[in-house]
Short mmCIF file of C-alpha atoms in Angstrom, two decimals:
data_model
loop_
_atom_site.label_atom_id
_atom_site.label_comp_id
_atom_site.label_asym_id
_atom_site.label_seq_id
_atom_site.Cartn_x
_atom_site.Cartn_y
_atom_site.Cartn_z
CA MET A 1 -20.89 19.76 -24.41
CA TYR A 2 -18.34 17.28 -23.04
CA LEU A 3 -15.49 18.62 -25.15
CA SER A 4 -16.18 22.19 -24.15
CA ILE A 5 -16.19 21.26 -20.47
CA VAL A 6 -12.90 19.38 -20.78
CA LYS A 7 -11.35 22.38 -22.51
CA LYS A 8 -12.65 24.67 -19.82
CA ILE A 9 -11.11 22.65 -17.00
CA GLY A 10 -7.69 22.72 -18.63
CA ARG A 11 -7.20 19.15 -19.80
CA ASP A 12 -3.81 20.08 -21.28
CA SER A 13 -2.39 20.94 -17.87
CA VAL A 14 0.56 18.73 -16.94
CA ALA A 15 -0.01 18.66 -13.19
CA ALA A 16 -3.23 17.76 -11.45
CA THR A 17 -5.01 20.71 -9.89
CA GLN A 18 -7.91 21.08 -7.48
CA SER A 19 -11.27 22.30 -8.74
CA THR A 20 -14.98 21.74 -8.10
CA LEU A 21 -17.75 19.97 -9.94
CA ALA A 22 -21.36 20.41 -8.85
CA GLY A 23 -19.93 22.11 -5.77
CA LEU A 24 -17.81 19.08 -4.84
CA PRO A 25 -13.99 18.92 -4.89
CA VAL A 26 -12.34 17.19 -7.83
CA LEU A 27 -8.83 16.72 -9.12
CA LYS A 28 -8.07 17.48 -12.74
CA ASN A 29 -5.68 15.40 -14.85
CA GLU A 30 -4.81 13.22 -11.87
CA PRO A 31 -2.60 10.18 -12.65
CA LEU A 32 -4.53 7.06 -11.69
CA SER A 33 -1.21 5.31 -11.11
CA ASN A 34 -1.36 7.05 -7.73
CA TYR A 35 -4.30 4.81 -6.78
CA THR A 36 -4.07 1.49 -8.66
CA PHE A 37 -2.41 -1.50 -6.99
CA THR A 38 -0.26 -1.99 -10.11
CA LYS A 39 1.07 1.59 -9.78
CA THR A 40 0.22 2.10 -13.46
CA GLY A 41 -2.42 3.99 -15.41
CA GLY A 42 -2.95 7.28 -17.21
CA PRO A 43 -4.74 10.38 -15.91
CA ALA A 44 -8.39 10.94 -15.16
CA ASP A 45 -9.81 14.11 -16.67
CA LEU A 46 -11.67 14.62 -13.38
CA LEU A 47 -11.36 12.59 -10.18
CA ALA A 48 -13.77 12.78 -7.25
CA PHE A 49 -13.96 11.04 -3.88
CA PRO A 50 -17.61 11.28 -2.79
CA GLU A 51 -18.15 10.78 0.93
CA SER A 52 -21.86 9.99 0.98
CA VAL A 53 -24.72 8.62 -1.08
CA ASP A 54 -25.98 12.17 -1.55
CA GLU A 55 -22.64 13.21 -3.05
CA VAL A 56 -22.66 10.21 -5.39
CA ARG A 57 -26.14 11.16 -6.54
CA THR A 58 -25.10 14.78 -7.06
CA LEU A 59 -22.21 13.70 -9.28
CA VAL A 60 -24.31 11.15 -11.17
CA ASP A 61 -26.92 13.79 -11.90
CA TYR A 62 -24.27 16.29 -12.99
CA VAL A 63 -22.47 14.04 -15.43
CA ARG A 64 -25.77 12.89 -16.92
CA ASP A 65 -27.01 16.45 -17.40
CA HIS A 66 -23.69 17.56 -18.89
CA GLN A 67 -23.09 14.42 -20.99
CA LEU A 68 -19.83 13.56 -19.26
CA PRO A 69 -18.58 9.96 -19.24
CA LEU A 70 -18.60 8.41 -15.75
CA THR A 71 -16.34 5.63 -14.45
CA VAL A 72 -16.64 4.21 -10.94
CA VAL A 73 -13.70 2.61 -9.13
CA GLY A 74 -13.43 0.92 -5.75
CA ASN A 75 -10.10 0.12 -4.16
CA ALA A 76 -8.42 -0.27 -7.60
CA SER A 77 -6.89 -3.59 -6.56
CA ASN A 78 -8.07 -5.87 -9.40
CA LEU A 79 -7.87 -3.16 -12.05
CA ILE A 80 -5.74 -2.07 -14.99
CA VAL A 81 -6.18 1.49 -16.23
CA LYS A 82 -4.70 1.91 -19.69
CA ASP A 83 -1.99 4.50 -20.23
CA GLY A 84 -4.36 6.78 -22.15
CA GLY A 85 -6.23 7.43 -18.92
CA ILE A 86 -9.98 7.92 -18.51
CA ARG A 87 -12.10 10.61 -20.06
CA GLY A 88 -14.78 12.41 -18.12
CA LEU A 89 -15.30 11.86 -14.40
CA VAL A 90 -13.84 9.04 -12.32
CA MET A 91 -15.38 8.43 -8.89
CA ILE A 92 -13.32 6.50 -6.35
CA LEU A 93 -15.60 5.41 -3.52
CA THR A 94 -13.03 4.63 -0.83
CA HIS A 95 -14.15 7.56 1.35
CA MET A 96 -17.51 5.79 1.79
CA LYS A 97 -16.37 3.15 4.24
CA HIS A 98 -18.75 2.83 7.18
CA ILE A 99 -19.48 -0.69 8.49
CA VAL A 100 -22.42 -1.49 10.76
CA VAL A 101 -23.10 -4.76 12.60
CA ASN A 102 -26.75 -5.42 13.40
CA GLY A 103 -27.65 -8.80 14.86
CA ASP A 104 -26.58 -11.46 12.37
CA THR A 105 -25.92 -8.99 9.53
CA VAL A 106 -23.07 -6.70 8.58
CA SER A 107 -23.79 -3.75 6.30
CA ALA A 108 -20.91 -1.98 4.61
CA ALA A 109 -20.61 1.00 2.27
CA ALA A 110 -19.20 0.35 -1.18
CA GLY A 111 -15.81 1.87 -0.40
CA ALA A 112 -15.18 -0.12 2.75
CA ARG A 113 -12.46 -2.71 2.35
CA ILE A 114 -13.82 -6.24 2.25
CA ILE A 115 -10.94 -7.16 4.60
CA ASP A 116 -12.21 -4.67 7.20
CA THR A 117 -15.75 -5.97 6.72
CA SER A 118 -14.55 -9.52 7.32
CA PHE A 119 -12.76 -8.49 10.50
CA ALA A 120 -15.79 -6.54 11.73
CA ALA A 121 -17.85 -9.70 11.30
CA GLY A 122 -15.23 -11.77 13.11
CA ASP A 123 -15.07 -9.31 16.00
CA ALA A 124 -18.85 -9.73 16.34
CA ALA A 125 -18.49 -13.54 16.29
CA LEU A 126 -20.26 -13.77 12.94
CA SER A 127 -19.12 -16.43 10.48
CA GLY A 128 -19.31 -16.45 6.69
CA LEU A 129 -16.80 -13.83 5.56
CA GLU A 130 -13.61 -15.56 6.69
CA PHE A 131 -12.61 -16.32 3.09
CA ALA A 132 -12.48 -12.56 2.38
CA ALA A 133 -10.04 -11.73 5.17
CA GLY A 134 -7.21 -11.25 2.69
CA ILE A 135 -9.00 -9.92 -0.40
CA PRO A 136 -7.69 -6.36 -0.92
CA GLY A 137 -10.70 -4.97 -2.81
CA SER A 138 -13.61 -2.83 -1.70
CA VAL A 139 -17.09 -4.09 -0.86
CA GLY A 140 -18.44 -2.54 -4.05
CA GLY A 141 -15.76 -4.14 -6.17
CA ALA A 142 -16.17 -7.50 -4.45
CA VAL A 143 -19.92 -7.45 -5.09
CA PHE A 144 -19.46 -6.20 -8.67
CA MET A 145 -17.23 -9.15 -9.59
CA ASN A 146 -18.48 -11.73 -7.07
CA ALA A 147 -15.00 -11.95 -5.62
CA GLY A 148 -13.89 -15.19 -4.08
CA ALA A 149 -10.97 -16.98 -2.46
CA TYR A 150 -10.21 -20.23 -0.68
CA GLY A 151 -13.55 -21.87 -1.36
CA GLY A 152 -15.80 -18.89 -0.64
CA GLU A 153 -17.52 -16.30 -2.83
CA ILE A 154 -19.39 -13.08 -2.10
CA LYS A 155 -22.58 -14.70 -3.41
CA ASP A 156 -22.46 -17.13 -0.48
CA CYS A 157 -23.21 -14.42 2.07
CA VAL A 158 -24.71 -11.35 0.36
CA GLN A 159 -28.24 -10.67 1.53
CA SER A 160 -28.96 -7.44 -0.38
CA VAL A 161 -27.19 -4.75 -2.41
CA ASP A 162 -28.06 -1.04 -2.64
CA VAL A 163 -27.36 0.57 -6.01
CA ILE A 164 -27.93 3.78 -7.91
CA THR A 165 -28.66 3.83 -11.62
CA ARG A 166 -26.97 6.18 -14.08
CA ASP A 167 -30.28 8.09 -14.04
CA GLY A 168 -29.91 8.73 -10.31
CA VAL A 169 -32.56 6.23 -9.15
CA MET A 170 -31.70 4.21 -6.04
CA HIS A 171 -33.03 0.74 -5.35
CA THR A 172 -32.12 -2.49 -3.56
CA TYR A 173 -31.41 -5.89 -5.10
CA THR A 174 -32.11 -9.12 -3.22
CA HIS A 175 -29.53 -11.87 -3.35
CA ASP A 176 -31.36 -13.72 -6.11
CA GLU A 177 -31.79 -10.57 -8.19
CA MET A 178 -28.01 -10.05 -8.22
CA ASN A 179 -27.69 -12.96 -10.66
CA PHE A 180 -24.32 -14.00 -9.25
CA SER A 181 -22.11 -16.42 -11.15
CA TYR A 182 -18.35 -16.97 -11.40
CA ARG A 183 -16.79 -13.47 -11.24
CA HIS A 184 -20.08 -11.94 -12.40
CA SER A 185 -23.05 -10.01 -11.02
CA VAL A 186 -26.00 -8.23 -12.57
CA VAL A 187 -24.45 -4.78 -12.05
CA GLN A 188 -21.80 -5.64 -14.64
CA ASP A 189 -24.64 -5.82 -17.16
CA THR A 190 -26.72 -2.85 -15.97
CA GLY A 191 -23.94 -0.33 -15.28
CA GLU A 192 -25.48 0.51 -11.90
CA ILE A 193 -23.24 1.73 -9.10
CA VAL A 194 -23.01 -0.29 -5.90
CA LEU A 195 -23.53 1.93 -2.86
CA ALA A 196 -23.61 -0.65 -0.06
CA ALA A 197 -24.14 -4.32 0.68
CA THR A 198 -25.61 -6.27 3.56
CA PHE A 199 -24.16 -9.67 4.43
CA GLY A 200 -26.25 -12.32 6.16
CA LEU A 201 -23.96 -14.29 8.48
CA LYS A 202 -24.17 -16.97 11.16
CA PRO A 203 -23.18 -16.78 14.82
CA GLY A 204 -19.96 -18.61 15.52
CA ASP A 205 -17.06 -18.94 17.88
CA LYS A 206 -14.88 -15.84 17.73
CA SER A 207 -11.65 -17.76 18.28
CA ALA A 208 -12.48 -20.28 15.55
CA ILE A 209 -13.45 -17.51 13.15
CA ARG A 210 -10.19 -15.66 13.78
CA ALA A 211 -8.21 -18.88 13.41
CA GLU A 212 -9.76 -19.47 9.97
CA MET A 213 -9.02 -15.89 8.93
CA ASP A 214 -5.43 -16.32 10.04
CA ARG A 215 -5.24 -19.58 8.10
CA VAL A 216 -6.38 -18.09 4.79
CA ASN A 217 -4.14 -15.08 5.25
CA GLY A 218 -1.22 -17.40 5.95
CA LEU A 219 -1.93 -19.26 2.71
CA ARG A 220 -2.16 -16.00 0.82
CA ALA A 221 1.14 -14.72 2.21
CA ALA A 222 2.85 -18.01 1.41
CA LYS A 223 1.60 -18.27 -2.17
CA GLN A 224 1.11 -14.74 -3.47
CA PRO A 225 3.65 -11.96 -4.26
CA LEU A 226 2.34 -9.46 -1.73
CA ASP A 227 5.62 -7.53 -1.64
CA LEU A 228 5.27 -6.20 -5.19
CA PRO A 229 2.61 -4.10 -6.96
CA SER A 230 0.13 -6.26 -8.86
CA CYS A 231 -3.51 -6.43 -9.87
CA GLY A 232 -4.07 -9.76 -8.11
CA SER A 233 -5.14 -12.82 -10.02
CA VAL A 234 -5.07 -11.80 -13.69
CA PHE A 235 -7.06 -14.55 -15.41
CA LYS A 236 -10.29 -16.38 -14.72
CA ARG A 237 -9.95 -20.09 -14.05
CA PRO A 238 -10.97 -22.05 -17.17
CA VAL A 239 -13.19 -25.08 -16.59
CA GLY A 240 -11.01 -28.11 -15.96
CA HIS A 241 -7.75 -26.16 -15.70
CA PHE A 242 -5.67 -24.10 -13.29
CA VAL A 243 -4.07 -20.96 -14.66
CA GLY A 244 -0.82 -20.91 -12.68
CA PRO A 245 0.27 -24.45 -13.61
CA MET A 246 -0.55 -23.85 -17.28
CA ILE A 247 1.61 -20.74 -17.33
CA GLN A 248 4.41 -22.63 -15.61
CA GLN A 249 4.19 -25.58 -17.99
CA ALA A 250 4.29 -23.19 -20.93
CA GLY A 251 7.64 -21.98 -19.62
CA LEU A 252 6.45 -18.44 -19.01
CA GLN A 253 7.04 -17.95 -15.29
CA GLY A 254 9.52 -15.16 -14.66
CA HIS A 255 9.13 -13.73 -18.18
CA ILE A 256 9.63 -9.95 -18.32
CA VAL A 257 8.00 -7.38 -20.59
CA GLY A 258 9.27 -3.87 -19.87
CA GLY A 259 8.84 -3.42 -16.14
CA ALA A 260 6.24 -6.19 -15.74
CA GLN A 261 7.03 -9.78 -14.83
CA ILE A 262 5.09 -13.02 -14.48
CA SER A 263 5.59 -13.56 -10.77
CA LYS A 264 8.20 -16.11 -9.78
CA LYS A 265 6.13 -16.83 -6.67
CA HIS A 266 2.71 -17.32 -8.31
CA ALA A 267 2.45 -17.57 -12.09
CA GLY A 268 -1.13 -16.30 -12.07
CA PHE A 269 0.11 -12.85 -11.04
CA ILE A 270 1.84 -10.13 -13.04
CA VAL A 271 4.00 -7.90 -10.86
CA ASN A 272 5.49 -4.46 -11.39
CA ILE A 273 9.23 -4.89 -10.84
CA ASN A 274 10.62 -1.80 -12.56
CA HIS A 275 8.32 1.14 -13.29
CA ALA A 276 6.01 -0.89 -15.52
CA THR A 277 3.37 0.81 -17.62
CA ALA A 278 -0.18 -0.36 -18.23
CA THR A 279 0.97 -1.09 -21.78
CA ASP A 280 3.55 -3.50 -20.34
CA TYR A 281 0.74 -5.22 -18.44
CA MET A 282 -1.46 -5.44 -21.51
CA ASP A 283 1.40 -6.76 -23.65
CA MET A 284 2.12 -9.39 -21.00
CA ILE A 285 -1.52 -10.45 -20.84
CA HIS A 286 -1.61 -10.91 -24.61
CA TYR A 287 1.73 -12.74 -24.50
CA VAL A 288 0.42 -15.22 -21.93
CA GLN A 289 -2.86 -15.70 -23.81
CA ARG A 290 -1.01 -16.51 -27.05
CA HIS A 291 1.35 -19.02 -25.50
CA VAL A 292 -1.26 -20.80 -23.38
CA LYS A 293 -3.53 -21.04 -26.40
CA ALA A 294 -0.71 -22.50 -28.48
CA LYS A 295 0.28 -25.10 -25.87
CA PHE A 296 -3.09 -26.07 -24.33
CA ASP A 297 -5.70 -24.77 -26.80
CA VAL A 298 -7.25 -22.88 -23.88
CA ASP A 299 -8.47 -19.30 -24.18
CA LEU A 300 -7.58 -17.37 -21.04
CA GLU A 301 -10.06 -14.64 -20.16
CA PRO A 302 -8.91 -11.76 -17.94
CA GLU A 303 -10.40 -11.63 -14.47
CA VAL A 304 -8.85 -8.23 -13.89
CA ARG A 305 -11.03 -5.30 -14.94
CA ILE A 306 -9.40 -3.38 -17.80
CA ILE A 307 -10.61 0.16 -18.45
CA GLY A 308 -9.50 3.43 -19.99
CA ALA A 309 -8.32 4.83 -23.29
CA GLU A 310 -5.49 3.63 -25.47
CA PRO A 311 -2.45 5.92 -25.28
CA ASP A 312 -1.28 8.06 -28.16
CA PRO A 313 0.41 5.59 -30.57
CA LYS A 314 3.35 7.99 -30.85
CA THR A 315 4.12 7.51 -27.15
CA VAL A 316 3.59 3.75 -26.86
CA VAL A 317 6.62 1.57 -26.18
CA HIS A 318 6.19 -2.16 -26.91
CA HIS A 319 9.11 -4.10 -25.44
CA GLU A 320 10.78 -6.94 -27.28
CA GLY A 321 9.81 -9.59 -24.73
CA ALA A 322 6.14 -9.17 -25.64
CA PHE A 323 6.59 -10.80 -29.02
CA ASP A 324 8.76 -13.86 -28.35
#
């Protein structure tokens, strides 16, 4: 069934074209490099931007009934899509971005930027999301990976999370049911799709809240390579170690593989300096893992979400710097 549908929609077309799926607009063969923060990634067979929970449910029901693979993406900030692209349907939820303040809570749709949610809380003199004022991901992505920065994590303020299962059933998780841990939540295990989250916050002084948001954004601007495409922090922090200093001490900072470079500003980042491919990023990740393991006997685990198909081996270019 899946193969016949892909053939029908013209998977071999070079340029993306507009079509419909379950009555909703989709793009065919759309390069995901147009959306990822790394500016890399192969094409999606089908790409949709649902604008409501009803549209998400329609698409979920359709792909289930037609046996199409389904991949869900938020703001694509902490993400690497392999050069082979993604089969089936990709849903990017950034058109679902409403934010509502109600008393001491802020509820936000999955596609809302966590930065915008933080500022909405600050404007309402609600404290608890200041740490997220510079995190570029979506609410859904932040909940999915329990994003954190500067001493705070999403688990510290989430009150409840609305999800939809791959069978089209919607339900709400409490904070405790989300099973948060370091860069982990229960939806990573279940495959459910985050639709919205409600944050329980505390009243505070608006000026103090804004000052703290400005402080963390100042730190971020000073330490991180915000002027170049990247996927953010690449590796999880191993217990008892800091990733950036290990990479520096291994002599890797500034190393280049193809168009990707270990940032000269922050060694925990890989930046796209010259039309890098996702393969360049993957080769660099493996390069860093090998060298850090050899020097420190530490296994670095990617924090960045890596998805998609491997490219055709005939088209893959592995650059020399990946194998030093």
